[in-house]
Short mmCIF file of C-alpha atoms in Angstrom, two decimals:
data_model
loop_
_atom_site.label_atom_id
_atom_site.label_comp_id
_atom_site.label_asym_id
_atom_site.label_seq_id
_atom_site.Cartn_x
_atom_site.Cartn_y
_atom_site.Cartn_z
CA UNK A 183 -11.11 -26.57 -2.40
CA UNK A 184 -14.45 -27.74 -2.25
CA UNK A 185 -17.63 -26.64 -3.72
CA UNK A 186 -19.05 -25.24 -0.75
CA UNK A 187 -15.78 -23.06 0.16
CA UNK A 188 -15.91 -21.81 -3.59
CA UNK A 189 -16.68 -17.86 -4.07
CA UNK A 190 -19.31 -16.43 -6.03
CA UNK A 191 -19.52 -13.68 -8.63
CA UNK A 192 -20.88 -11.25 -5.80
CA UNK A 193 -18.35 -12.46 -3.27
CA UNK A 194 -15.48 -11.62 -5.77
CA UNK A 195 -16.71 -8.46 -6.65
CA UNK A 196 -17.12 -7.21 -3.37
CA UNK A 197 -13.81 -8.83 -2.32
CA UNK A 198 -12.62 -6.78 -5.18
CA UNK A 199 -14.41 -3.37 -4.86
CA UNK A 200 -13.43 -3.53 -1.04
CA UNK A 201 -9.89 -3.00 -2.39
CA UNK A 202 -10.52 -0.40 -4.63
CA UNK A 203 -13.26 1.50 -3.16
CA UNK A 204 -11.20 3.06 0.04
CA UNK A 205 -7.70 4.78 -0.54
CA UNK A 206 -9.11 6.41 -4.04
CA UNK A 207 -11.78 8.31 -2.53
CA UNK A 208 -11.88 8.15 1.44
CA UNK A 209 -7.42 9.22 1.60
CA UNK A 210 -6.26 10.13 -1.52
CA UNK A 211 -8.57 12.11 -3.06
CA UNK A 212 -7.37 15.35 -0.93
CA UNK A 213 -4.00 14.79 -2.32
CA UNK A 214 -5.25 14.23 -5.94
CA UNK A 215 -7.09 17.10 -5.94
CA UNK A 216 -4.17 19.08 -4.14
CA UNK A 217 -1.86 18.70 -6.89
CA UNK A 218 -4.14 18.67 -9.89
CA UNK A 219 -6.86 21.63 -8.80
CA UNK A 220 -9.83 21.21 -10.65
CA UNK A 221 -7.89 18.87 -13.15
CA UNK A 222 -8.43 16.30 -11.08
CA UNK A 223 -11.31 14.94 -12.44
CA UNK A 224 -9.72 14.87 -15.46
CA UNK A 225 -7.10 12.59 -14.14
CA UNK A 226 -9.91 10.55 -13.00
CA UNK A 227 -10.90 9.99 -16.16
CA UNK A 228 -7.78 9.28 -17.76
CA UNK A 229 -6.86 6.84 -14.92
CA UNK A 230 -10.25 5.16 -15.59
CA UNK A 231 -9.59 4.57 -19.45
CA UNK A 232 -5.93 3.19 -18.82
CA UNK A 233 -7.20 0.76 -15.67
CA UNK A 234 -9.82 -0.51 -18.05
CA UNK A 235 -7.10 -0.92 -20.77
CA UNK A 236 -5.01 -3.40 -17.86
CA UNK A 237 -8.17 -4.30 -17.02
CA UNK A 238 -9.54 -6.10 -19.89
CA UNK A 239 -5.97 -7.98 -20.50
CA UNK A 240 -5.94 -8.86 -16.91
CA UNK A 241 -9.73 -10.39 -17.75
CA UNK A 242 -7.92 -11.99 -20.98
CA UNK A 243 -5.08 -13.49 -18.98
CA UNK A 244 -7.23 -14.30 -15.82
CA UNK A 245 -9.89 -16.86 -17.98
CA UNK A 246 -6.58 -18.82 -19.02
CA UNK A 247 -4.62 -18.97 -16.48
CA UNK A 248 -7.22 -20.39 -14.19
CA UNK A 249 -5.06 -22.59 -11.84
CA UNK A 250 -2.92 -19.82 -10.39
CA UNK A 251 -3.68 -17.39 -8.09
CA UNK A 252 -0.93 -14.73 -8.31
CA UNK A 253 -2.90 -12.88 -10.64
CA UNK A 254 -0.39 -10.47 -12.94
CA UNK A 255 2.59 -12.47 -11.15
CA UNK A 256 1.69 -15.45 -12.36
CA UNK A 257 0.12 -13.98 -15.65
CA UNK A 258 3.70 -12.85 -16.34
CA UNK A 259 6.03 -15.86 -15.25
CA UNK A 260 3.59 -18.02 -17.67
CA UNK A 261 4.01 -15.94 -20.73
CA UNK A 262 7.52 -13.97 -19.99
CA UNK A 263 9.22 -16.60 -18.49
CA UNK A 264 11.09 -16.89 -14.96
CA UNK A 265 12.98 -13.40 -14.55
CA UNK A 266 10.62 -11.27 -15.66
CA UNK A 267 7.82 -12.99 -13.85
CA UNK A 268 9.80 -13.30 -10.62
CA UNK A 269 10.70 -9.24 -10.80
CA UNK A 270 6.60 -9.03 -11.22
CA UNK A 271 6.10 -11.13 -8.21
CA UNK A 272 8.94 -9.02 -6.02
CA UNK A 273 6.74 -6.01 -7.22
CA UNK A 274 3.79 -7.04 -6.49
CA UNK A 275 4.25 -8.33 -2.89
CA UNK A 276 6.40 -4.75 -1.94
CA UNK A 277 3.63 -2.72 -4.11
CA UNK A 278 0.44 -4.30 -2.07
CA UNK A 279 2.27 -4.24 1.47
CA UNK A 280 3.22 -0.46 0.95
CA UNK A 281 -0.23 0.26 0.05
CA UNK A 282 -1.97 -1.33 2.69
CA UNK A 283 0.00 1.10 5.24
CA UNK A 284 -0.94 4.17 3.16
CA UNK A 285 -4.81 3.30 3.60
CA UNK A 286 -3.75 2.40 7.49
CA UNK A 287 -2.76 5.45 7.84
CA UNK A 288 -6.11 6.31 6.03
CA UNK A 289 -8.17 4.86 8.74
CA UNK A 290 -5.98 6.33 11.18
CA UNK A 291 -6.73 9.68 9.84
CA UNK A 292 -10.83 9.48 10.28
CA UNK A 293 -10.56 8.36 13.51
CA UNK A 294 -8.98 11.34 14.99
CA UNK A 295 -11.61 13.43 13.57
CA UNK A 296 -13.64 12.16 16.46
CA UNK A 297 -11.51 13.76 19.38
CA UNK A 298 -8.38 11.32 19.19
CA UNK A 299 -4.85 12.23 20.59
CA UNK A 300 -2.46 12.61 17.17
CA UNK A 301 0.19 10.58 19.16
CA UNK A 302 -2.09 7.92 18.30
CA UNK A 303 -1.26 8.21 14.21
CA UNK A 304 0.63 5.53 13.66
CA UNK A 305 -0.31 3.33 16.93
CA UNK A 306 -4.04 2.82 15.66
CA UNK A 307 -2.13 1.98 12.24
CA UNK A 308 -0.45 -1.10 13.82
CA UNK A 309 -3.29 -2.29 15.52
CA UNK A 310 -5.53 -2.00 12.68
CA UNK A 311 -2.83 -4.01 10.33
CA UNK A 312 -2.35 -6.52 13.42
CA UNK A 313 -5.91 -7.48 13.54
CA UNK A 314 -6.47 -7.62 10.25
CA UNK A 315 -3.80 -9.95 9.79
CA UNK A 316 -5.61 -12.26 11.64
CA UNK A 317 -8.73 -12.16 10.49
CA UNK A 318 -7.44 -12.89 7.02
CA UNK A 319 -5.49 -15.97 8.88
CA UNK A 320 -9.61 -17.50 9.08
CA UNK A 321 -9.87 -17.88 5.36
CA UNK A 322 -11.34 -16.17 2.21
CA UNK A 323 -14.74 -16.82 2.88
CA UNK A 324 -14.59 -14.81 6.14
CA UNK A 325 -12.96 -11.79 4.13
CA UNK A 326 -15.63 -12.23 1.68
CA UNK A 327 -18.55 -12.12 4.21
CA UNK A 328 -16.64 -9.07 5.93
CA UNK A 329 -16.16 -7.14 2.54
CA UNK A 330 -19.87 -7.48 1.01
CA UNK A 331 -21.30 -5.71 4.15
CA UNK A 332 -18.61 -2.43 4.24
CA UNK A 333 -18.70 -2.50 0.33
CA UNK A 334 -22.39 -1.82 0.46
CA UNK A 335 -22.24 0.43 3.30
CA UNK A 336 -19.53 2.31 1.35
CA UNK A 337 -20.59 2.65 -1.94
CA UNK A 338 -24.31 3.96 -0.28
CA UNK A 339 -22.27 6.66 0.74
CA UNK A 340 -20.70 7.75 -1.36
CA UNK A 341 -23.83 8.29 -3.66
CA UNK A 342 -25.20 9.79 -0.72
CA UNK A 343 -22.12 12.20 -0.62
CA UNK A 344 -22.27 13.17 -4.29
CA UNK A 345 -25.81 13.89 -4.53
CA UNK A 346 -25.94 15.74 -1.02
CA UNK A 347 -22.68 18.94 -1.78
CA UNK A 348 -24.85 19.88 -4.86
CA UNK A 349 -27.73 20.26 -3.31
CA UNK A 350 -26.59 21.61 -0.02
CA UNK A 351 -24.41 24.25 -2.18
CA UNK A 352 -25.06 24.39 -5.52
CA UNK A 353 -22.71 24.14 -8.29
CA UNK A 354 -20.03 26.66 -7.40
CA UNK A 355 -18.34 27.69 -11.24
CA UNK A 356 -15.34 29.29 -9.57
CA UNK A 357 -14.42 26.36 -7.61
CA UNK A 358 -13.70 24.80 -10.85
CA UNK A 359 -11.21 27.64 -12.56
CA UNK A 360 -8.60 27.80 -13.46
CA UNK A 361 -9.34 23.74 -14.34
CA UNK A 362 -4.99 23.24 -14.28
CA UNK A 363 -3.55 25.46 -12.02
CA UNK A 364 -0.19 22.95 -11.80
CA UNK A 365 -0.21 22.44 -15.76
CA UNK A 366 -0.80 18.59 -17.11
CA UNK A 367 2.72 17.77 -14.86
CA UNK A 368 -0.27 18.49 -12.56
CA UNK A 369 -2.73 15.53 -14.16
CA UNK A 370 -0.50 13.24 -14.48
CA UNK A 371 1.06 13.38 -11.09
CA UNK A 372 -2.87 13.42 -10.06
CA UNK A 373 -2.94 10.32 -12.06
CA UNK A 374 -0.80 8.15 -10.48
CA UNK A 375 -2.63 8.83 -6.89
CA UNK A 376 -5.71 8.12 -8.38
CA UNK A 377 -4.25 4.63 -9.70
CA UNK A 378 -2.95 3.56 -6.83
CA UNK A 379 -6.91 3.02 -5.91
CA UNK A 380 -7.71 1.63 -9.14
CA UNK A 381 -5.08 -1.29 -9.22
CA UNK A 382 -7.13 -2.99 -6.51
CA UNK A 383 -9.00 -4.87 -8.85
CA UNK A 384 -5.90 -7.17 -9.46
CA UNK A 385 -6.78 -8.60 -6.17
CA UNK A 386 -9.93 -9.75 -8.47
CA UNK A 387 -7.73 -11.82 -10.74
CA UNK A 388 -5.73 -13.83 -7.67
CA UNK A 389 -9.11 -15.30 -6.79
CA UNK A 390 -9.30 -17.48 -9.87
CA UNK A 391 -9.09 -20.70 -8.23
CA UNK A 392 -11.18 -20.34 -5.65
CA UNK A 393 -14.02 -19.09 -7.64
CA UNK A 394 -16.93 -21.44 -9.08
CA UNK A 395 -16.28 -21.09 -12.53
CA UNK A 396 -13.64 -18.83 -12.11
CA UNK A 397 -12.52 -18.94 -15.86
CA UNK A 398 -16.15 -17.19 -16.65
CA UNK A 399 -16.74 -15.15 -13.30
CA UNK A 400 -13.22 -13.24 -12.45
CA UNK A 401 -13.29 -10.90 -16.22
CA UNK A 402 -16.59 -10.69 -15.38
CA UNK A 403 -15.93 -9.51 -11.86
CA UNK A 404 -13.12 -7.36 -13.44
CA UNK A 405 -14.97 -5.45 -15.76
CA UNK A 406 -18.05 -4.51 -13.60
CA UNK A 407 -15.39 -3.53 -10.71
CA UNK A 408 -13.96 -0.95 -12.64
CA UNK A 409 -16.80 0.58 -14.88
CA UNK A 410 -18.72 0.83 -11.09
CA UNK A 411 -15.95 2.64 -9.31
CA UNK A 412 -15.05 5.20 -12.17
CA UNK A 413 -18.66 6.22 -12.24
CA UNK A 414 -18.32 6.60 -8.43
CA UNK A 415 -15.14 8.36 -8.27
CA UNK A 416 -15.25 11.05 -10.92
CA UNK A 417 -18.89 12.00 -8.98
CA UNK A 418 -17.45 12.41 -5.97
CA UNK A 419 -14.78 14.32 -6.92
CA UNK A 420 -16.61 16.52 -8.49
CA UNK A 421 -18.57 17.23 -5.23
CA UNK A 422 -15.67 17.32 -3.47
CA UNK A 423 -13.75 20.00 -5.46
CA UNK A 424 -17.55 22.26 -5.21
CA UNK A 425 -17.80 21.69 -1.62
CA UNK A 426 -14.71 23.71 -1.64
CA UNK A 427 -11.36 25.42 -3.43
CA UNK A 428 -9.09 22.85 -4.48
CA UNK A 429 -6.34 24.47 -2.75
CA UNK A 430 -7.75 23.68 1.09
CA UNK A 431 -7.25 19.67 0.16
CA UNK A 432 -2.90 19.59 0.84
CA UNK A 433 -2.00 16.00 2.25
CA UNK A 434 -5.08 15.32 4.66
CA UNK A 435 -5.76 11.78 4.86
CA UNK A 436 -9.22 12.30 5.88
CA UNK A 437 -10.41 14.65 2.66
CA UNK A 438 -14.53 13.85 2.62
CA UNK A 439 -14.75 14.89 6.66
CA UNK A 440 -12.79 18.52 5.29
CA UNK A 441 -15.07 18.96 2.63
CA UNK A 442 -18.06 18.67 4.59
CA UNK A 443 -16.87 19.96 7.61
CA UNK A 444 -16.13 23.26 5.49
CA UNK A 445 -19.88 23.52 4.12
CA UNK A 446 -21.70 23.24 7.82
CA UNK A 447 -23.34 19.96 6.52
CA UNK A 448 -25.45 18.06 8.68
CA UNK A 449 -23.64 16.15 11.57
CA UNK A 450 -25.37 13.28 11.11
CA UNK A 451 -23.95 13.49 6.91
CA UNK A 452 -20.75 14.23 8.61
CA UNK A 453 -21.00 10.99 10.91
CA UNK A 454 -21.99 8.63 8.39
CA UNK A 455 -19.17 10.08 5.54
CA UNK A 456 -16.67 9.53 8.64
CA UNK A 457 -17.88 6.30 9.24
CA UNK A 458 -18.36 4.77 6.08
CA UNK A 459 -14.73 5.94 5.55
CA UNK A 460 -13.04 3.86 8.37
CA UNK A 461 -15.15 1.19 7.26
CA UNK A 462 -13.51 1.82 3.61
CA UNK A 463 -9.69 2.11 4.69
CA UNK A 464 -10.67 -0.94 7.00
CA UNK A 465 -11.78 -2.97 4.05
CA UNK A 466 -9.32 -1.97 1.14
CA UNK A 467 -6.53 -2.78 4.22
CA UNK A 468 -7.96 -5.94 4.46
CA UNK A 469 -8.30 -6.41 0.89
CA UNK A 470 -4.87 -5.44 0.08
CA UNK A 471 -3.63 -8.30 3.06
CA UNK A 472 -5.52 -10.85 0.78
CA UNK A 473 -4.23 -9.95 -2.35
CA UNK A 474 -0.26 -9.67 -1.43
CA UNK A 475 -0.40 -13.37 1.15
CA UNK A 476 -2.18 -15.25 -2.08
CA UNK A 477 0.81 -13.59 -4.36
CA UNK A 478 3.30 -14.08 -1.77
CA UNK A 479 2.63 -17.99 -1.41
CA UNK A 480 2.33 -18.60 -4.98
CA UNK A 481 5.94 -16.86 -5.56
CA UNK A 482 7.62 -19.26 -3.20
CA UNK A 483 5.87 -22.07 -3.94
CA UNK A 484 7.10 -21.19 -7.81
CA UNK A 485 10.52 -20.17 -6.55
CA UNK A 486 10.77 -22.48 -3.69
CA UNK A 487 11.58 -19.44 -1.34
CA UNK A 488 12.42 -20.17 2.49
CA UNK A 489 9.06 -18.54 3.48
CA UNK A 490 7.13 -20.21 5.57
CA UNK A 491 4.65 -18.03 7.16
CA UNK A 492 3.61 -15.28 4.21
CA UNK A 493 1.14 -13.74 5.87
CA UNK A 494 3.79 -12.68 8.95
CA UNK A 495 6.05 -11.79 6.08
CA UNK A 496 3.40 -8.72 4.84
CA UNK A 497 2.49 -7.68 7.89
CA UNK A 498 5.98 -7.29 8.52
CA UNK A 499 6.92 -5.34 5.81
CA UNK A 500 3.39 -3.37 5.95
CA UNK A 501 4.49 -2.24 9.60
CA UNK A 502 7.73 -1.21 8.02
CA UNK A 503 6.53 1.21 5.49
CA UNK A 504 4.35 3.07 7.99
CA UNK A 505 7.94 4.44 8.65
CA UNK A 506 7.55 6.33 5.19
CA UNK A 507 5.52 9.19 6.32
CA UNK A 508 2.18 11.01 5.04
CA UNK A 509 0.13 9.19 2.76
CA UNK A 510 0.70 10.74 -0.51
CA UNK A 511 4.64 9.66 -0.20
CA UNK A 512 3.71 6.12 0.28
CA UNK A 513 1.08 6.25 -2.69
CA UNK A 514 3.66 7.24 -5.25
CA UNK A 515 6.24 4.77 -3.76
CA UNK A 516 3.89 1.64 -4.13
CA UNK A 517 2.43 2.73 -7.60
CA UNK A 518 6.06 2.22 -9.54
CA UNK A 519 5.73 -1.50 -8.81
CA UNK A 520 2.05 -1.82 -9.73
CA UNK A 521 2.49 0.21 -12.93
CA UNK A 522 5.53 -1.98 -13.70
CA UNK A 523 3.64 -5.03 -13.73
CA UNK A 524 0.91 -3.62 -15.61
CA UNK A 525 2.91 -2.47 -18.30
CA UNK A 526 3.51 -6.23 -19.33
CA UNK A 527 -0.09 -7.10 -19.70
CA UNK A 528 -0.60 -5.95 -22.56
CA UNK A 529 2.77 -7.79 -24.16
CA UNK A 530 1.29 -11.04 -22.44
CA UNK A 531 -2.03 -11.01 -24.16
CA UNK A 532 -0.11 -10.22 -27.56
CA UNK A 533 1.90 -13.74 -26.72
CA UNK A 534 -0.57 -15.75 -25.53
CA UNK A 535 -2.93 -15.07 -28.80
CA UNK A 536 0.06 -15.95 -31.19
CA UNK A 537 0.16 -18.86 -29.39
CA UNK A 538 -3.00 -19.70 -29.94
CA UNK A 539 -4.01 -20.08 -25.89
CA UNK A 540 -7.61 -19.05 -26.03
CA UNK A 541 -10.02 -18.52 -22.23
CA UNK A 542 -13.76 -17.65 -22.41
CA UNK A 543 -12.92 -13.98 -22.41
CA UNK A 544 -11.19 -11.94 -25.01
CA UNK A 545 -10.11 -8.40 -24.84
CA UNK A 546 -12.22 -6.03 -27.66
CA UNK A 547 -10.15 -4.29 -30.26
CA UNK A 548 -6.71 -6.48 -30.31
CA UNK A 549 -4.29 -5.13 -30.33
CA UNK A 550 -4.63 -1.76 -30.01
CA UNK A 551 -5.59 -1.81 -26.62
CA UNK A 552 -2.95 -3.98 -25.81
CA UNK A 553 -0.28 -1.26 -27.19
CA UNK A 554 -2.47 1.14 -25.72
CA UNK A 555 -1.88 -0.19 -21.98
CA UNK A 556 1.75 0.08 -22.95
CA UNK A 557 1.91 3.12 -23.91
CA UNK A 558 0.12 4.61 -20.70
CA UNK A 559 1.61 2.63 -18.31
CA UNK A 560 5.16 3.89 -19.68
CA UNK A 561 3.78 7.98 -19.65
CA UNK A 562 2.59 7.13 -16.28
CA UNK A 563 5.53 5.96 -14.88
CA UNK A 564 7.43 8.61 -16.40
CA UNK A 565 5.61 11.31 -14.54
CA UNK A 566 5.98 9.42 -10.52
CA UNK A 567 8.58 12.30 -9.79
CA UNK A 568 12.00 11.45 -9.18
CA UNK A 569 11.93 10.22 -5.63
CA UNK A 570 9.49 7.23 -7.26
CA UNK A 571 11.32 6.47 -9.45
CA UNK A 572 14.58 5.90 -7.60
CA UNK A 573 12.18 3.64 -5.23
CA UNK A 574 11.53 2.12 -7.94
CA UNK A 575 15.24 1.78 -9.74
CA UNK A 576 16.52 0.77 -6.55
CA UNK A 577 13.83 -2.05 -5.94
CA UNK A 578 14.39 -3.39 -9.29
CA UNK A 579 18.29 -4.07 -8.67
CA UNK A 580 17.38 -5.83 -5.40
CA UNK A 581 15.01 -7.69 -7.31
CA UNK A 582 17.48 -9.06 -9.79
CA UNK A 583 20.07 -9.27 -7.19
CA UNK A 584 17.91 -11.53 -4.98
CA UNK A 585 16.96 -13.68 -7.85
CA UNK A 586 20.28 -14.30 -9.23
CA UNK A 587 21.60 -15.44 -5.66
CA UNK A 588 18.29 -17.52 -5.70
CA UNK A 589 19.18 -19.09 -9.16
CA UNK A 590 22.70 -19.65 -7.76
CA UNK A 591 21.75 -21.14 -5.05
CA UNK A 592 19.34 -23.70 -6.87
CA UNK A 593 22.20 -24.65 -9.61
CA UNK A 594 24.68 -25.42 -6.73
CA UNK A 595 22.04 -27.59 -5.20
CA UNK A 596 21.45 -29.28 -8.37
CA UNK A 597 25.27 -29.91 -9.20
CA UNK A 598 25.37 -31.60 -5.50
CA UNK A 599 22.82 -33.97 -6.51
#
């Protein structure tokens, strides 16, 4: 790639941020808060410490690994070998294209707040996903240069948002008691919604290679994603859960719009929220596209897999899992994958350093952030609910199943030869 094609810092970071800032706030925020009450900011919180636990390894891995642009796929098949990184990969690809039609179905949600029929749900879903697919098909830089502009747009907003409910309303004490009303099953089921936002910066990490300096810029780029968007998110949820009682939220994919929409604000506070939002669930959509294409091609070109067009292969399975229903069901069923592949970070940077690989980053406080990560990833995938977690079981058979036939396959074709 040449020099002029390369990404900056900025461009990453918004690339980045356009993935995270979107489905946490603008569509799953009602459902976090829904489950969680007033607890939910505490599982903000706790979701913040434990992305910037995967965070900083993913930093680690992402200033020595510099040539690949899988991000935690290829962080894993380097240091775990082919199986487990393969299993990563499978994840990954599944994980990303299931999330992208959750916030789809985010940007679906906004727009019929402006006077939409409802039979047009999960038709402005497809055409949303459709277009995006092609825009993506232009190149990185494009995404980049589309990204910076809703980022900023976004992230204005939500400021303005935060510092608008308190003033319009006060701080309202009993909107915040009892602060668990579902118990910490509550939090930590509040936790894995709010994660499913986080995880975007991994798309951070697959842009290695085609970043100038990449080795220097992506932890970097990392690091500033996720200290900016914790800041951002615990505010807003705060103002959200003042606005109003937690219990109004249930599964709306369009929670900001409720909130103010319950407190008489201004329409044109109203009109900005709503369309800063579809500008959000536009961008993380677009982001997420990115992200699961750039992992997609690097797992076939690893496994020699008879794909030849990944980008139709996403959008294809991203159409698919609009067929899952409401939001919050499609959240949970992507997050098992991306908390499976984060779990392993934290091993990787343990076996990399006894190896004695060293990048221009290095995570603070080895290892105990490393067996930190670990540990939280494993509590949080323990509380995804059952129906999850069978997703999940059932994804990771077909996984091995499809890379055993795969390894067959190859050793046949080598005893030919």
């Amino acid at each position: 790639m040449s020099e002029k094609k390369l990404l900056t810092f900025w461009q990453a970071l918004f690339i980045g941020l356009g993935n995270i800032i979107g489905a946490g706030i603008f569509v799953m925020a009602g459902s976090t808060i829904s489950v969680a009450g007033p607890g939910s900011i505490i599982a903000f919180i706790f979701t913040a410490i434990f992305a910037m636990t995967v965070g900083l390894n993913s930093a680690e891995l992402s200033s020595i690994f510099t040539d690949v642009e899988g991000g935690v796929y290829s962080f894993t098949l380097k240091t775990l070998g082919e199986m487990s990184g393969f299993l990563v990969g499978w994840f990954r690809v599944i994980s990303y294209a299931i999330g992208g039609a959750a916030t789809a179905l985010g940007f679906s949600g906004y727009l019929l707040l402006f006077g939409l029929p409802k039979t047009l749900y999960y038709p402005l879903a497809v055409i949303l996903i459709a277009i995006l697919l092609v825009l993506d098909y232009f190149g990185i830089r494009t995404v980049a240069e589309v990204d910076t502009v809703f980022v900023i747009i976004n992230i204005s907003s939500l400021i303005l948002f935060s510092l608008t409910v308190p003033i319009l309303v006060g701080i309202k004490v009993h909107n915040f008691v009892p602060l668990f009303p579902h118990g910490i099953q509550g939090v930590l089921t509040a936790s894995n919604l709010a994660f499913f936002a986080y995880s975007g910066f991994n798309t951070i990490a697959t842009l290695t290679p085609s970043t100038k300096n990449g080795e220097k810029v992506i932890p970097k780029a990392i690091v500033v994603s996720l200290i900016i968007t914790s800041i951002i998110y615990i505010s807003v949820v705060f103002s959200m859960i003042d606005a109003m009682p937690w219990y109004y939220y249930g599964q709306t994919s369009a929670p900001l719009s409720l909130a103010l929409s319950q407190i008489h604000a201004p329409s044109w506070l109203f009109l900005i929220t709503s369309i800063s939002a579809i500008l959000a669930t536009i961008s993380v959509t677009l982001s997420i596209i990115v992200a699961s294409e750039r992992t997609l091609r690097q797992l076939s070109r690893d496994f020699q897999l008879p794909v030849k067009h990944e980008l139709l292969v996403v959008g294809g399975i991203m159409l698919a899992s609009l067929l899952l229903g409401n939001v919050e069901a499609i959240a949970l069923a992507s997050t098992f994958g991306i908390i499976f592949s984060y779990m392993l970070t934290g091993l990787e940077v343990i076996i990399v350093r006894r190896k004695g690989l060293r990048g221009s980053f290095r995570s603070p406080a080895f290892p105990v952030i490393q067996v930190f990560a670990i540990i939280l990833s494993a509590l949080f995938m323990i509380s995804l609910g059952l129906n999850s977690l069978e997703i999940g079981v059932v994804t990771l058979f077909i996984g091995i199943l499809v890379y055993e036939t795969l390894r067959e396959v190859k050793g046949h074709e080598n005893r030919k030869k």
